[in-house]
Amino acid sequence: MLLHELGHATMVSYGMLPELHRMVRPAYWTEAEEWICNLLADYGAMIFWKASDQLGYDILEWKPPYARDGIA
């Protein structure tokens, strides 16, 4: 599944694996990474759209307050 694999790519690209490894015992590193990727793939879109419903506007147009002033 593409979304699952994008989860792996995201964790590597953003340096999230060391954080995961810090919080999970080594015997469970692979299982934890797979669980996170499955969570993102299975529920990511639902979470995204629920947030959009709650915010009341297109979430793609939303920027955090610090980014609105050109400070990113």
PDB file of C-alpha atoms in Angstrom:
ATOM      1  CA  MET A   1       0.000   0.000   0.000  1.00  0.00           C
ATOM      2  CA  LEU A   2       1.422   3.325  -1.081  1.00  0.00           C
ATOM      3  CA  LEU A   3       0.315   5.263   2.008  1.00  0.00           C
ATOM      4  CA  HIS A   4       1.986   2.713   4.268  1.00  0.00           C
ATOM      5  CA  GLU A   5       5.259   3.035   2.370  1.00  0.00           C
ATOM      6  CA  LEU A   6       5.013   6.827   2.450  1.00  0.00           C
ATOM      7  CA  GLY A   7       4.840   6.481   6.227  1.00  0.00           C
ATOM      8  CA  HIS A   8       8.232   4.730   6.187  1.00  0.00           C
ATOM      9  CA  ALA A   9       9.663   7.408   3.907  1.00  0.00           C
ATOM     10  CA  THR A  10       8.328  10.166   6.149  1.00  0.00           C
ATOM     11  CA  MET A  11       9.793   8.639   9.298  1.00  0.00           C
ATOM     12  CA  VAL A  12      13.206   8.367   7.650  1.00  0.00           C
ATOM     13  CA  SER A  13      13.073  11.785   5.950  1.00  0.00           C
ATOM     14  CA  TYR A  14      12.103  13.636   9.115  1.00  0.00           C
ATOM     15  CA  GLY A  15      14.432  11.729  11.425  1.00  0.00           C
ATOM     16  CA  MET A  16      11.630  10.164  13.440  1.00  0.00           C
ATOM     17  CA  LEU A  17      13.163   6.702  13.798  1.00  0.00           C
ATOM     18  CA  PRO A  18      15.625   7.703  16.549  1.00  0.00           C
ATOM     19  CA  GLU A  19      12.686   9.052  18.567  1.00  0.00           C
ATOM     20  CA  LEU A  20      10.752   5.843  18.019  1.00  0.00           C
ATOM     21  CA  HIS A  21      13.786   3.817  19.019  1.00  0.00           C
ATOM     22  CA  ARG A  22      14.172   5.895  22.158  1.00  0.00           C
ATOM     23  CA  MET A  23      10.609   5.119  23.244  1.00  0.00           C
ATOM     24  CA  VAL A  24      10.348   1.448  22.235  1.00  0.00           C
ATOM     25  CA  ARG A  25      12.405  -1.543  23.318  1.00  0.00           C
ATOM     26  CA  PRO A  26      14.734  -2.755  20.527  1.00  0.00           C
ATOM     27  CA  ALA A  27      12.907  -6.071  20.187  1.00  0.00           C
ATOM     28  CA  TYR A  28       9.790  -4.117  19.102  1.00  0.00           C
ATOM     29  CA  TRP A  29      11.322  -1.467  16.811  1.00  0.00           C
ATOM     30  CA  THR A  30      10.158  -3.065  13.559  1.00  0.00           C
ATOM     31  CA  GLU A  31       6.722  -3.925  14.926  1.00  0.00           C
ATOM     32  CA  ALA A  32       6.247  -0.372  16.233  1.00  0.00           C
ATOM     33  CA  GLU A  33       7.332   1.181  12.926  1.00  0.00           C
ATOM     34  CA  GLU A  34       4.934  -1.047  10.997  1.00  0.00           C
ATOM     35  CA  TRP A  35       2.118  -0.197  13.417  1.00  0.00           C
ATOM     36  CA  ILE A  36       2.687   3.545  12.950  1.00  0.00           C
ATOM     37  CA  CYS A  37       2.743   3.194   9.160  1.00  0.00           C
ATOM     38  CA  ASN A  38      -0.480   1.161   9.253  1.00  0.00           C
ATOM     39  CA  LEU A  39      -2.106   3.755  11.510  1.00  0.00           C
ATOM     40  CA  LEU A  40      -1.184   6.545   9.103  1.00  0.00           C
ATOM     41  CA  ALA A  41      -2.321   4.563   6.065  1.00  0.00           C
ATOM     42  CA  ASP A  42      -5.589   3.371   7.601  1.00  0.00           C
ATOM     43  CA  TYR A  43      -6.672   6.450   9.545  1.00  0.00           C
ATOM     44  CA  GLY A  44      -4.635   9.386   8.229  1.00  0.00           C
ATOM     45  CA  ALA A  45      -7.199  10.535   5.669  1.00  0.00           C
ATOM     46  CA  MET A  46     -10.050  10.197   8.166  1.00  0.00           C
ATOM     47  CA  ILE A  47      -8.172  12.269  10.751  1.00  0.00           C
ATOM     48  CA  PHE A  48      -7.338  14.853   8.090  1.00  0.00           C
ATOM     49  CA  TRP A  49     -10.964  15.232   6.982  1.00  0.00           C
ATOM     50  CA  LYS A  50     -12.317  15.284  10.556  1.00  0.00           C
ATOM     51  CA  ALA A  51      -9.893  18.100  11.334  1.00  0.00           C
ATOM     52  CA  SER A  52     -11.069  19.920   8.238  1.00  0.00           C
ATOM     53  CA  ASP A  53     -14.695  19.546   9.348  1.00  0.00           C
ATOM     54  CA  GLN A  54     -13.876  20.877  12.808  1.00  0.00           C
ATOM     55  CA  LEU A  55     -11.825  23.803  11.566  1.00  0.00           C
ATOM     56  CA  GLY A  56     -14.676  24.836   9.293  1.00  0.00           C
ATOM     57  CA  TYR A  57     -12.528  25.646   6.280  1.00  0.00           C
ATOM     58  CA  ASP A  58     -10.223  23.991   3.806  1.00  0.00           C
ATOM     59  CA  ILE A  59      -7.367  22.566   5.832  1.00  0.00           C
ATOM     60  CA  LEU A  60      -5.092  22.857   2.806  1.00  0.00           C
ATOM     61  CA  GLU A  61      -5.377  26.628   3.093  1.00  0.00           C
ATOM     62  CA  TRP A  62      -4.674  26.696   6.842  1.00  0.00           C
ATOM     63  CA  LYS A  63      -1.295  27.820   8.147  1.00  0.00           C
ATOM     64  CA  PRO A  64      -0.119  27.773  11.735  1.00  0.00           C
ATOM     65  CA  PRO A  65       0.054  31.257  13.315  1.00  0.00           C
ATOM     66  CA  TYR A  66       3.861  31.427  13.153  1.00  0.00           C
ATOM     67  CA  ALA A  67       3.784  30.734   9.396  1.00  0.00           C
ATOM     68  CA  ARG A  68       1.210  33.445   8.641  1.00  0.00           C
ATOM     69  CA  ASP A  69       3.732  36.216   9.165  1.00  0.00           C
ATOM     70  CA  GLY A  70       6.269  34.634   6.846  1.00  0.00           C
ATOM     71  CA  ILE A  71       8.184  33.073   9.738  1.00  0.00           C
ATOM     72  CA  ALA A  72       8.458  29.410   8.883  1.00  0.00           C
TER      73      ALA A  72
END
